[in-house]
Amino acid sequence: MRFGAIRVFSKGPSLGTFCKTSASLRYSSQSYSTRFCFTTSTGVKMASTSAPAAAGGGEGVQQIDSYKLQHQQQKQQTGKRPFQNGQGGGGKGGRGGKFKKKGKKAKPPAEGGHDEVLRLDIEALMAKSRNEAAEGAEGEEAAAEEENLPEQGSEVLVEVVALSSTGDGLAKMKGSDRIYVVPFAVPGDMVTVKAYRHEETHTVADFISVVDPSPLRDDSRIQCKYFSKCSGCQFQMLDYAEQLRIKRETVVKAYKNFSQLTPELVPEILDTIGSPLQYNYRTKLTPHFDGPWNNPRRGPKKHLESCPPIGFTPKSARKVMDIEDCPIATPAVRKGLTAERERMKTEFSKYSNGATILLRENTIRVPAGGEAPSDIPSDAVVVGTPGYTDYKTHITDNNATSTEYVDDFIFTNPAGSFFQNNNSILSPFTQYIRDHILPPANKEGIKYLIDAYSGSGLFTITQSALFPGGSIGIDIAEGSIAYARKNAKLNNLDEGQCKFIAADAPELFKSVEGYNPDETVVVLDPPRKGCDASFLSQLLRFGPRRVVYVSCNVHTQARDVGVLVRGEVEGVVDDTEETDGTERKKTRYEIESLRGFDFFPQTAHVEGVAVLNRVEDR
């Protein structure tokens, strides 16, 4: 059950004490009422709020600002409501008692998104604290006491006691159960933080410094001077083996929190497979810069008067932070960043708006003994092997074609489109899929591969040799399919071996009516939001022998895998019949294996691979 978040902003009197006295929520009517106690420096004791929940059963947000506090204070003193300008009374010339500041509705958190994952981790830690307190004689009594919260902007000392799957530390002050969400900190750290915002269940804080480091922390491992300010990396202070352990735990918690499966239906999560490169691996960066402030009502647009900061948004601010170098990027991309920063020193005046700069690695491969093309830039990064030499350059044009190799497979894409951003792990990753895409028993019985959300054909092409009946890829983006077809030809695969269709994924199964489900494997690699209910319903209706689900969001993956294991899609009723008129038997799956892959070392992100088999009671 989800409770609305109560956000308190202090612009005038400080909000010194926060005490939840009661809360109730009726989910069926999508409304809630809350009653909270505040003690301020001017003696306001109580603020009672009531608001509808956000559309779709999400969480309502009530904002209490300095105006409302002044509103209550003056009413206590004069018995009258103030005007909008703060004057007392209720007569003509003002809104008087009718004035009411309209609050904004909160957007419901994305399912499996950052906010929901953080909320569940906080709730788990709160439940653990309550259980530990209940073991003592005064557990429940202590939980009801008022707690003085630090003023916004004040610094406090906290100890990190857990780590969220978002990469944030979850900390507590000594003698308090209040949870502080702290970036760039790990369990065991004693850190100074700045209280930024008080939520109903926790306080969001900015990292200031480490007072007493955790045994897990070794700051000599940090290779970026912007770490603890730039929001890109979270784990540079950790040993890489510890990072992989944390990412395995992220997969464990994802299936515990989102799959809705009982523990016996979820096998032990296998160890996370690491990246061959922990730095210098990222083949794409998109730094950006802000433009000048412009008001179209006050004349023509202004252009930049000096070179702006170029980089990324820091963790605790909205303005772009100037980043000279990024050590997780490949050497070619890092050279590109330097070159673009130099270009902007002379071309900044051309810009009246902010912009994003594309930096995509491009590879030119020359066989051993071959002659390199004459147009290779002089700053190209040269990587030699016994069989070939790669010349690595960077592309800044979104519409230009980039080339990438995975073992001996070649892939071309529009430079601005999606392709996996860590080339170093793609060889072991595609080999793992190759080793597990067929069932351990009766491999010969599988003839067909269906690659849903195929993009430019990574799995359709690299796995095609295993399927005598052919492999078929589908993607909603016609541009990606055009490149997928081009990539199939570049890899000497004809349409009998590998073909592609431009269509929405739910339309896929209309195109494979000739495929026998008992002889078919389906690979899924959806976007972060996962698969929609319509697609999962059609997948269950088709009932392939085996499913390999690859995901960049293990939380939505766990949700979808739970659907496949239960064989039921919420809100979708399958009333179709078999051709002989009998009722269709329910298709469901069992999980063979679950494992994470570390595509982004030094960050909290983990890729997931789930292998499922159809239960043979169909």
Coordinates of C-alpha atoms in Angstrom, one line a residue:
M1 CA 0.0 0.0 0.0
R2 CA 1.4 3.4 -1.0
F3 CA 1.2 6.4 1.2
G4 CA 1.4 9.9 -0.3
A5 CA 4.7 11.7 0.3
I6 CA 4.5 14.8 2.4
R7 CA 7.1 17.4 1.3
V8 CA 7.9 20.3 3.6
F9 CA 9.6 23.4 2.3
S10 CA 10.9 26.0 4.7
K11 CA 11.3 29.4 3.3
G12 CA 10.4 31.4 6.4
P13 CA 10.1 29.9 9.9
S14 CA 12.2 26.8 10.3
L15 CA 10.3 23.5 10.6
G16 CA 11.8 22.2 13.7
T17 CA 9.8 19.1 14.7
F18 CA 7.9 16.6 12.6
C19 CA 5.6 14.0 14.2
K20 CA 3.3 11.7 12.3
T21 CA 0.3 11.2 14.6
S22 CA -2.0 9.3 12.3
A23 CA -2.3 8.3 8.7
S24 CA -5.0 6.4 6.8
L25 CA -5.4 5.5 3.1
R26 CA -8.3 4.0 1.3
Y27 CA -6.9 2.5 -1.9
S28 CA -10.2 1.7 -3.6
S29 CA -11.3 5.3 -3.6
Q30 CA -7.7 6.6 -4.4
S31 CA -7.8 9.1 -1.6
Y32 CA -6.1 9.6 1.7
S33 CA -6.2 11.8 4.8
T34 CA -3.2 12.6 7.0
R35 CA -2.6 14.5 10.2
F36 CA 0.8 15.8 11.0
C37 CA 2.2 17.7 13.9
F38 CA 4.7 20.5 13.4
T39 CA 6.4 22.7 16.0
T40 CA 8.0 25.8 14.6
S41 CA 10.0 28.6 16.2
T42 CA 6.9 30.8 16.2
G43 CA 4.7 28.2 18.0
V44 CA 2.5 26.8 15.2
K45 CA 1.6 23.4 16.6
M46 CA -0.6 21.6 14.1
A47 CA -1.1 21.4 10.4
S48 CA -3.8 19.0 9.2
T49 CA -3.9 18.1 5.5
S50 CA -6.2 16.1 3.2
A51 CA -5.7 15.7 -0.6
P52 CA -6.7 13.3 -3.3
A53 CA -4.1 10.8 -4.5
A54 CA -2.4 11.2 -7.9
A55 CA -4.2 9.7 -10.9
G56 CA -3.9 6.0 -11.3
G57 CA -3.7 5.3 -7.6
G58 CA -0.3 7.0 -7.2
E59 CA 0.9 9.1 -4.3
G60 CA -0.5 12.6 -3.4
V61 CA 1.8 15.4 -2.5
Q62 CA 0.9 18.1 0.0
Q63 CA 3.3 21.1 0.1
I64 CA 3.3 23.3 3.2
D65 CA 5.3 26.5 2.6
S66 CA 6.0 29.7 4.5
Y67 CA 2.9 31.5 3.3
K68 CA 0.6 28.8 4.8
L69 CA 2.5 29.0 8.1
Q70 CA 2.1 32.8 8.2
H71 CA -1.5 32.2 7.2
Q72 CA -2.1 30.1 10.3
Q73 CA -0.1 32.3 12.6
Q74 CA -2.1 35.4 11.7
K75 CA -5.4 33.6 12.1
Q76 CA -4.3 32.5 15.6
Q77 CA -3.5 36.1 16.5
T78 CA -6.5 38.0 14.8
G79 CA -9.1 35.3 14.2
K80 CA -9.1 36.4 10.6
R81 CA -7.6 34.9 7.4
P82 CA -5.0 37.1 5.7
F83 CA -5.3 38.4 2.2
Q84 CA -2.9 37.2 -0.5
N85 CA -0.6 40.2 0.3
G86 CA -0.6 39.2 4.0
Q87 CA -2.9 41.8 5.3
G88 CA -5.6 40.8 7.8
G89 CA -9.3 40.9 7.3
G90 CA -11.9 39.4 5.0
G91 CA -13.5 42.4 3.3
K92 CA -13.3 43.9 -0.2
G93 CA -10.1 44.4 -2.0
G94 CA -8.7 40.9 -1.5
R95 CA -9.5 37.2 -1.7
G96 CA -9.8 37.0 2.1
G97 CA -11.1 33.6 3.2
K98 CA -11.6 32.4 -0.4
F99 CA -7.9 32.4 -1.2
K100 CA -6.3 29.0 -1.4
K101 CA -3.0 28.1 -2.9
K102 CA -3.4 25.3 -5.4
G103 CA -1.0 22.4 -4.9
K104 CA 0.5 20.3 -7.6
K105 CA -0.3 16.7 -8.0
A106 CA 2.6 14.3 -7.8
K107 CA 3.3 12.0 -10.7
P108 CA 3.0 8.4 -9.8
P109 CA 6.5 6.8 -9.6
A110 CA 7.5 4.7 -12.6
E111 CA 7.1 1.0 -11.9
G112 CA 10.5 -0.4 -11.3
G113 CA 12.0 3.1 -11.5
H114 CA 14.4 4.9 -9.2
D115 CA 11.9 6.3 -6.7
E116 CA 10.0 3.0 -6.3
V117 CA 13.2 1.0 -5.8
L118 CA 14.4 3.5 -3.2
R119 CA 11.1 3.5 -1.4
L120 CA 11.1 -0.3 -1.1
D121 CA 14.6 -0.3 0.2
I122 CA 13.8 2.4 2.8
E123 CA 10.6 0.5 3.9
A124 CA 12.7 -2.7 4.3
L125 CA 15.2 -0.9 6.5
M126 CA 12.4 0.7 8.5
A127 CA 10.8 -2.8 9.0
K128 CA 14.1 -4.2 10.1
S129 CA 14.5 -1.4 12.7
R130 CA 11.0 -1.9 14.0
N131 CA 11.7 -5.7 14.4
E132 CA 14.9 -5.0 16.3
A133 CA 13.1 -2.5 18.5
A134 CA 10.2 -4.9 19.1
E135 CA 12.7 -7.3 20.6
G136 CA 13.3 -4.7 23.3
A137 CA 10.7 -3.8 25.8
E138 CA 10.0 -0.3 24.5
G139 CA 10.0 -0.8 20.8
E140 CA 6.5 0.4 19.9
E141 CA 6.5 3.2 22.5
A142 CA 9.8 4.6 21.1
A143 CA 8.5 4.6 17.6
A144 CA 5.7 7.0 18.5
E145 CA 7.9 9.7 20.0
E146 CA 8.4 13.1 18.3
E147 CA 11.8 13.6 16.6
N148 CA 13.6 16.8 16.1
L149 CA 14.7 17.0 12.5
P150 CA 17.7 19.2 11.4
E151 CA 16.8 22.4 9.6
Q152 CA 17.2 22.4 5.8
G153 CA 20.8 23.2 4.9
S154 CA 22.2 22.1 8.3
E155 CA 25.1 19.6 8.5
V156 CA 24.8 16.4 10.6
L157 CA 26.9 13.3 11.2
V158 CA 25.3 10.0 10.1
E159 CA 26.4 6.4 9.8
V160 CA 25.6 4.5 6.7
V161 CA 23.9 1.2 7.6
A162 CA 22.7 -0.1 4.3
L163 CA 22.9 0.4 0.5
S164 CA 19.9 0.9 -1.8
S165 CA 19.8 -0.7 -5.2
T166 CA 19.8 2.9 -6.5
G167 CA 23.5 3.2 -5.3
D168 CA 22.5 5.5 -2.5
G169 CA 23.6 4.9 1.1
L170 CA 20.9 4.6 3.8
A171 CA 22.1 6.2 7.0
K172 CA 21.0 7.1 10.5
M173 CA 22.0 9.6 13.2
K174 CA 23.1 8.3 16.5
G175 CA 20.1 7.6 18.7
S176 CA 17.6 8.0 15.8
D177 CA 15.8 5.7 13.5
R178 CA 15.3 8.5 10.9
I179 CA 16.7 7.4 7.5
Y180 CA 19.0 9.7 5.5
V181 CA 19.5 9.0 1.8
V182 CA 23.1 9.8 1.1
P183 CA 25.0 9.5 -2.2
F184 CA 28.7 8.4 -2.6
A185 CA 28.6 6.5 0.7
V186 CA 28.8 2.8 1.7
P187 CA 27.8 0.8 4.7
G188 CA 30.2 1.5 7.6
D189 CA 31.0 5.0 6.6
M190 CA 30.5 7.8 9.1
V191 CA 29.9 10.9 6.9
T192 CA 28.9 14.5 7.3
V193 CA 25.9 15.4 5.2
K194 CA 23.7 18.4 4.5
A195 CA 20.0 17.9 5.1
Y196 CA 18.3 18.9 1.8
R197 CA 14.7 17.8 2.0
H198 CA 12.5 16.0 4.6
E199 CA 10.1 13.4 3.2
E200 CA 7.5 11.5 5.2
T201 CA 9.8 8.4 5.5
H202 CA 13.3 9.8 5.1
T203 CA 15.5 12.8 4.6
V204 CA 17.4 13.4 1.4
A205 CA 20.9 14.7 2.1
D206 CA 23.9 15.9 0.2
F207 CA 27.3 14.2 0.8
I208 CA 29.9 16.6 2.4
S209 CA 32.8 14.5 3.6
V210 CA 33.9 11.2 5.2
V211 CA 34.6 11.4 8.9
D212 CA 35.4 7.8 9.5
P213 CA 35.7 5.5 6.5
S214 CA 34.1 2.1 6.2
P215 CA 36.5 -0.9 5.9
L216 CA 35.0 -1.3 2.4
R217 CA 36.1 2.2 1.3
D218 CA 39.5 2.9 -0.2
D219 CA 39.6 6.4 -1.7
S220 CA 42.9 5.6 -3.4
R221 CA 40.9 3.6 -5.9
I222 CA 39.1 6.7 -7.1
Q223 CA 40.3 7.7 -10.6
C224 CA 38.1 10.7 -11.3
K225 CA 38.6 14.1 -9.7
Y226 CA 34.8 14.8 -10.0
F227 CA 33.7 11.7 -8.1
S228 CA 31.3 12.6 -5.2
K229 CA 30.1 15.6 -7.2
C230 CA 29.3 14.2 -10.7
S231 CA 26.3 11.9 -10.6
G232 CA 27.6 9.4 -13.1
C233 CA 29.5 7.0 -10.8
Q234 CA 28.7 5.7 -7.3
F235 CA 31.2 3.0 -6.5
Q236 CA 34.7 4.1 -7.4
M237 CA 35.9 3.8 -3.8
L238 CA 35.0 0.1 -3.7
D239 CA 37.0 -3.0 -4.7
Y240 CA 35.6 -4.4 -8.0
A241 CA 34.8 -7.8 -6.4
E242 CA 32.6 -5.9 -3.8
Q243 CA 30.9 -4.0 -6.6
L244 CA 29.9 -7.3 -8.2
R245 CA 28.7 -8.7 -4.9
I246 CA 26.5 -5.6 -4.5
K247 CA 25.1 -6.0 -8.0
R248 CA 24.2 -9.6 -7.3
E249 CA 22.3 -8.4 -4.2
T250 CA 20.5 -5.9 -6.4
V251 CA 19.2 -8.8 -8.5
V252 CA 18.2 -10.7 -5.4
K253 CA 16.2 -7.7 -4.1
A254 CA 14.6 -7.1 -7.5
Y255 CA 13.1 -10.6 -7.5
K256 CA 12.1 -10.3 -3.9
N257 CA 10.3 -7.0 -4.3
F258 CA 8.9 -7.1 -7.8
S259 CA 8.3 -10.7 -9.1
Q260 CA 5.5 -11.5 -6.7
L261 CA 6.8 -15.1 -6.6
T262 CA 7.3 -17.2 -3.5
P263 CA 11.0 -17.9 -2.7
E264 CA 10.9 -21.5 -3.8
L265 CA 10.0 -20.4 -7.4
V266 CA 13.1 -18.2 -7.7
P267 CA 16.4 -20.1 -8.0
E268 CA 19.6 -18.9 -6.3
I269 CA 20.9 -15.8 -8.1
L270 CA 24.2 -16.6 -9.8
D271 CA 27.3 -14.4 -9.4
T272 CA 27.4 -11.3 -11.5
I273 CA 29.8 -11.5 -14.5
G274 CA 32.2 -8.6 -14.5
S275 CA 33.4 -6.4 -17.3
P276 CA 36.9 -7.0 -18.7
L277 CA 37.4 -3.3 -18.5
Q278 CA 36.5 -1.4 -15.3
Y279 CA 37.6 2.0 -16.7
N280 CA 38.0 3.2 -20.3
Y281 CA 35.0 1.1 -21.4
R282 CA 32.2 3.5 -22.3
T283 CA 31.9 3.9 -26.0
K284 CA 29.3 6.8 -25.9
L285 CA 29.1 10.0 -23.9
T286 CA 26.6 12.9 -24.2
P287 CA 28.0 15.9 -22.3
H288 CA 25.9 19.0 -22.5
F289 CA 25.9 22.7 -21.7
D290 CA 23.3 25.3 -20.7
G291 CA 22.3 28.3 -22.9
P292 CA 21.8 31.9 -21.9
W293 CA 18.6 32.9 -20.1
N294 CA 16.2 34.2 -22.8
N295 CA 12.8 35.8 -22.5
P296 CA 11.1 36.0 -25.9
R297 CA 9.0 39.0 -24.7
R298 CA 12.1 41.1 -24.2
G299 CA 13.6 41.2 -27.6
P300 CA 15.7 38.8 -29.7
K301 CA 17.4 35.8 -28.3
K302 CA 20.7 36.3 -26.6
H303 CA 23.7 34.2 -27.6
L304 CA 26.4 32.9 -25.2
E305 CA 28.9 35.6 -24.3
S306 CA 31.5 33.1 -23.0
C307 CA 32.3 29.4 -23.2
P308 CA 29.9 27.7 -20.8
P309 CA 30.6 24.8 -18.5
I310 CA 30.5 21.6 -20.5
G311 CA 29.8 18.3 -18.8
F312 CA 27.1 16.6 -16.7
T313 CA 24.6 17.5 -14.1
P314 CA 26.0 17.1 -10.6
K315 CA 24.1 15.1 -7.9
S316 CA 23.0 18.1 -5.9
A317 CA 22.3 20.8 -8.4
R318 CA 20.6 21.5 -11.7
K319 CA 23.3 23.6 -13.4
V320 CA 25.8 21.7 -15.6
M321 CA 29.1 20.9 -14.0
D322 CA 32.2 21.5 -16.1
I323 CA 33.9 18.1 -16.8
E324 CA 37.3 18.1 -18.5
D325 CA 37.7 14.3 -18.6
C326 CA 35.7 11.1 -17.9
P327 CA 37.9 8.1 -17.1
I328 CA 35.1 5.5 -17.6
A329 CA 35.0 6.5 -21.3
T330 CA 37.2 4.9 -24.0
P331 CA 40.4 6.7 -24.9
A332 CA 38.9 7.7 -28.3
V333 CA 35.8 9.2 -26.6
R334 CA 38.0 11.0 -24.1
K335 CA 39.9 12.5 -26.9
G336 CA 36.6 13.6 -28.5
L337 CA 35.6 15.3 -25.3
T338 CA 38.9 17.3 -25.2
A339 CA 38.4 18.3 -28.9
E340 CA 34.8 19.4 -28.4
R341 CA 35.7 21.5 -25.4
E342 CA 38.4 23.2 -27.5
R343 CA 35.9 23.8 -30.4
M344 CA 33.5 25.4 -28.0
K345 CA 36.1 28.0 -26.9
T346 CA 35.8 29.6 -30.3
E347 CA 32.3 28.7 -31.4
F348 CA 30.2 29.3 -28.2
S349 CA 28.8 32.6 -29.6
K350 CA 26.9 30.6 -32.2
Y351 CA 24.6 29.2 -29.5
S352 CA 21.5 30.8 -28.1
N353 CA 20.3 27.6 -26.5
G354 CA 21.9 24.8 -24.5
A355 CA 22.8 21.6 -26.4
T356 CA 24.0 18.0 -26.0
I357 CA 27.2 16.9 -27.6
L358 CA 27.4 13.4 -29.0
L359 CA 30.6 11.5 -28.6
R360 CA 30.4 8.0 -30.1
E361 CA 33.3 5.7 -30.7
N362 CA 33.8 4.4 -34.3
T363 CA 36.1 1.5 -35.3
I364 CA 38.0 1.0 -38.6
R365 CA 39.4 -2.5 -38.7
V366 CA 42.3 -3.4 -41.0
P367 CA 43.4 -7.0 -41.5
A368 CA 46.9 -7.9 -40.5
G369 CA 49.3 -6.8 -43.3
G370 CA 46.6 -4.5 -44.8
E371 CA 47.1 -0.8 -45.4
A372 CA 45.2 1.7 -43.3
P373 CA 42.9 4.1 -45.1
S374 CA 44.4 7.5 -45.8
D375 CA 41.6 9.4 -44.2
I376 CA 42.1 8.0 -40.7
P377 CA 42.4 11.0 -38.3
S378 CA 45.9 11.6 -36.8
D379 CA 44.5 11.3 -33.3
A380 CA 43.0 7.9 -33.8
V381 CA 43.6 5.4 -31.0
V382 CA 45.4 2.3 -32.5
V383 CA 44.7 -1.2 -31.0
G384 CA 46.7 -4.0 -32.5
T385 CA 46.1 -7.8 -32.4
P386 CA 47.7 -10.6 -34.3
G387 CA 44.8 -10.8 -36.8
Y388 CA 44.0 -7.1 -37.3
T389 CA 44.5 -3.5 -36.3
D390 CA 41.6 -1.4 -35.0
Y391 CA 41.7 2.4 -35.4
K392 CA 39.4 4.0 -32.9
T393 CA 38.0 7.5 -33.6
H394 CA 35.0 9.5 -32.4
I395 CA 31.8 10.7 -34.1
T396 CA 29.8 13.8 -33.1
D397 CA 27.2 13.7 -35.9
N398 CA 24.0 11.9 -34.7
N399 CA 23.1 10.8 -38.2
A400 CA 26.6 9.6 -39.2
T401 CA 27.2 5.8 -39.2
S402 CA 29.3 4.2 -36.5
T403 CA 30.9 0.8 -36.8
E404 CA 31.5 -1.6 -34.0
Y405 CA 32.8 -5.2 -33.8
V406 CA 31.8 -8.0 -31.5
D407 CA 34.4 -10.7 -32.1
D408 CA 34.2 -11.1 -35.9
F409 CA 30.7 -9.8 -36.2
I410 CA 30.3 -6.2 -37.6
F411 CA 27.5 -3.8 -36.6
T412 CA 26.7 -0.4 -38.0
N413 CA 24.3 2.1 -36.5
P414 CA 23.4 5.7 -36.6
A415 CA 25.8 7.2 -34.2
G416 CA 23.0 8.8 -32.1
S417 CA 20.9 5.6 -31.8
F418 CA 21.1 2.9 -29.1
F419 CA 23.7 0.3 -29.1
Q420 CA 25.3 -1.3 -26.0
N421 CA 27.9 1.2 -24.6
N422 CA 30.5 -1.3 -23.2
N423 CA 32.1 -3.1 -26.1
S424 CA 34.5 -4.9 -23.9
I425 CA 31.8 -7.1 -22.3
L426 CA 29.8 -7.9 -25.5
S427 CA 32.0 -10.8 -26.4
P428 CA 31.6 -12.8 -23.1
F429 CA 28.0 -11.6 -22.9
T430 CA 26.9 -12.9 -26.4
Q431 CA 28.9 -16.1 -25.7
Y432 CA 26.9 -16.6 -22.5
I433 CA 23.6 -16.2 -24.4
R434 CA 25.0 -18.6 -27.0
D435 CA 25.7 -21.1 -24.3
H436 CA 22.3 -20.9 -22.7
I437 CA 19.9 -20.1 -25.5
L438 CA 19.2 -23.8 -26.2
P439 CA 17.8 -26.1 -23.6
P440 CA 20.3 -28.4 -22.0
A441 CA 18.4 -31.5 -23.2
N442 CA 17.0 -32.0 -26.8
K443 CA 18.9 -29.1 -28.3
E444 CA 18.3 -30.6 -31.7
G445 CA 14.6 -30.1 -31.4
I446 CA 15.0 -26.3 -31.5
K447 CA 14.9 -24.7 -35.0
Y448 CA 13.8 -21.1 -34.7
L449 CA 14.8 -17.9 -32.9
I450 CA 12.5 -14.9 -32.4
D451 CA 14.4 -11.8 -31.3
A452 CA 11.8 -9.3 -29.9
Y453 CA 13.0 -5.7 -29.5
S454 CA 15.9 -6.6 -31.8
G455 CA 17.3 -3.1 -32.6
S456 CA 20.1 -3.4 -35.1
G457 CA 20.3 -7.2 -34.7
L458 CA 22.8 -8.0 -31.9
F459 CA 21.2 -11.3 -30.8
T460 CA 19.5 -12.1 -34.1
I461 CA 22.9 -12.1 -35.9
T462 CA 25.2 -13.4 -33.2
Q463 CA 23.0 -16.4 -32.4
S464 CA 21.8 -17.2 -35.9
A465 CA 24.2 -20.1 -36.5
L466 CA 22.4 -22.2 -33.9
F467 CA 19.0 -22.1 -35.6
P468 CA 18.6 -24.2 -38.8
G469 CA 15.1 -22.8 -39.4
G470 CA 16.3 -19.2 -39.2
S471 CA 16.2 -16.3 -36.9
I472 CA 13.8 -13.3 -37.1
G473 CA 14.2 -9.9 -35.4
I474 CA 11.5 -7.3 -34.8
D475 CA 11.7 -3.7 -33.7
I476 CA 9.3 -0.8 -33.8
A477 CA 12.0 1.6 -35.2
E478 CA 12.2 1.3 -39.0
G479 CA 15.6 2.9 -39.0
S480 CA 17.0 0.2 -36.7
I481 CA 15.5 -2.5 -38.9
A482 CA 17.1 -0.9 -42.0
Y483 CA 20.5 -1.1 -40.3
A484 CA 19.8 -4.7 -39.0
R485 CA 19.2 -5.8 -42.6
K486 CA 22.4 -4.1 -43.6
N487 CA 24.3 -5.7 -40.7
A488 CA 23.0 -9.2 -41.8
K489 CA 24.4 -8.6 -45.3
L490 CA 27.7 -7.4 -43.8
N491 CA 27.9 -10.6 -41.8
N492 CA 27.1 -12.7 -44.9
L493 CA 23.7 -13.9 -43.7
D494 CA 20.8 -14.3 -46.2
E495 CA 17.1 -13.9 -45.4
G496 CA 16.8 -17.7 -44.9
Q497 CA 19.2 -17.4 -42.0
C498 CA 18.3 -14.0 -40.6
K499 CA 15.5 -11.6 -41.4
F500 CA 14.0 -8.5 -39.8
I501 CA 10.5 -7.0 -39.6
A502 CA 9.7 -3.4 -38.7
A503 CA 6.6 -3.6 -36.4
D504 CA 5.6 -3.2 -32.8
A505 CA 6.5 -6.2 -30.6
P506 CA 2.9 -7.2 -30.0
E507 CA 2.5 -7.7 -33.7
L508 CA 5.4 -10.1 -33.8
F509 CA 3.5 -13.4 -33.4
K510 CA 1.3 -12.6 -36.4
S511 CA 4.5 -12.8 -38.5
V512 CA 5.6 -16.2 -37.2
E513 CA 2.5 -18.4 -37.6
G514 CA 4.6 -21.0 -39.3
Y515 CA 6.9 -21.4 -36.3
N516 CA 6.2 -24.4 -34.1
P517 CA 6.3 -23.1 -30.5
D518 CA 7.9 -26.4 -29.4
E519 CA 10.8 -25.7 -31.7
T520 CA 11.2 -22.0 -30.9
V521 CA 13.2 -19.8 -28.5
V522 CA 12.3 -16.2 -27.9
V523 CA 14.8 -13.6 -26.8
L524 CA 13.5 -10.4 -25.1
D525 CA 15.5 -7.3 -24.7
P526 CA 12.9 -4.5 -24.0
P527 CA 13.5 -0.9 -22.9
R528 CA 13.8 0.0 -19.2
K529 CA 10.0 0.0 -18.7
G530 CA 9.9 -3.7 -19.6
C531 CA 7.2 -5.6 -21.6
D532 CA 3.6 -4.4 -21.7
A533 CA 0.7 -6.6 -20.8
S534 CA -0.5 -7.1 -24.4
F535 CA 2.9 -8.4 -25.4
L536 CA 3.2 -10.8 -22.4
S537 CA -0.3 -12.1 -23.1
Q538 CA 0.6 -12.9 -26.7
L539 CA 3.9 -14.5 -25.7
L540 CA 2.0 -16.8 -23.3
R541 CA -0.5 -17.6 -25.9
F542 CA 2.2 -18.5 -28.4
G543 CA 4.1 -20.5 -25.7
P544 CA 7.6 -20.9 -27.0
R545 CA 9.7 -23.7 -25.6
R546 CA 12.3 -21.4 -24.1
V547 CA 12.6 -17.7 -23.3
V548 CA 15.8 -15.7 -22.6
Y549 CA 15.0 -12.3 -21.1
V550 CA 17.8 -9.7 -21.2
S551 CA 17.1 -6.4 -19.4
C552 CA 18.8 -3.2 -18.5
N553 CA 16.3 -2.9 -15.6
V554 CA 16.3 -6.0 -13.4
H555 CA 13.2 -4.7 -11.4
T556 CA 10.9 -4.6 -14.4
Q557 CA 12.5 -7.8 -15.6
A558 CA 11.5 -9.4 -12.3
R559 CA 8.0 -8.1 -12.6
D560 CA 7.6 -9.6 -16.2
V561 CA 9.3 -12.9 -15.3
G562 CA 6.8 -13.2 -12.4
V563 CA 4.0 -12.9 -15.0
L564 CA 5.5 -15.6 -17.1
V565 CA 6.0 -18.0 -14.2
R566 CA 2.4 -17.5 -13.0
G567 CA 1.1 -17.7 -16.6
E568 CA -1.3 -14.9 -15.9
V569 CA -1.3 -11.3 -17.1
E570 CA -3.2 -9.0 -14.8
G571 CA -6.2 -7.4 -16.5
V572 CA -6.0 -9.6 -19.6
V573 CA -8.4 -12.6 -20.0
D574 CA -7.5 -15.3 -22.5
D575 CA -10.8 -16.7 -23.6
T576 CA -9.5 -18.3 -26.8
E577 CA -10.1 -22.0 -27.5
E578 CA -8.1 -24.8 -29.2
T579 CA -9.0 -25.7 -32.7
D580 CA -11.0 -28.7 -31.5
G581 CA -13.2 -26.4 -29.3
T582 CA -11.6 -27.3 -26.0
E583 CA -10.5 -24.7 -23.5
R584 CA -6.9 -23.6 -24.0
K585 CA -4.6 -24.8 -21.2
K586 CA -2.6 -22.2 -19.4
T587 CA 1.0 -21.7 -20.4
R588 CA 3.5 -21.0 -17.7
Y589 CA 7.3 -21.0 -17.2
E590 CA 9.8 -22.0 -14.6
I591 CA 13.1 -20.1 -14.1
E592 CA 16.2 -22.0 -15.0
S593 CA 18.8 -19.4 -14.1
L594 CA 19.1 -15.7 -13.1
R595 CA 22.4 -13.7 -13.5
G596 CA 23.6 -10.2 -13.6
F597 CA 26.2 -8.7 -16.0
D598 CA 28.2 -5.6 -15.2
F599 CA 27.9 -3.4 -18.2
F600 CA 28.7 -0.2 -16.2
P601 CA 31.5 -0.7 -13.7
Q602 CA 31.8 2.0 -11.0
T603 CA 28.0 2.6 -11.2
A604 CA 25.0 1.0 -9.5
H605 CA 23.6 -0.3 -12.8
V606 CA 23.4 -4.0 -13.5
E607 CA 22.1 -5.9 -16.6
G608 CA 20.0 -9.0 -16.0
V609 CA 19.7 -12.3 -17.9
A610 CA 16.9 -14.7 -17.1
V611 CA 16.5 -18.1 -18.7
L612 CA 13.1 -19.7 -18.6
N613 CA 11.6 -23.0 -19.7
R614 CA 8.0 -23.8 -20.5
V615 CA 6.4 -26.0 -18.0
E616 CA 5.3 -29.2 -19.8
D617 CA 1.8 -29.5 -18.5
R618 CA 0.5 -27.4 -21.3

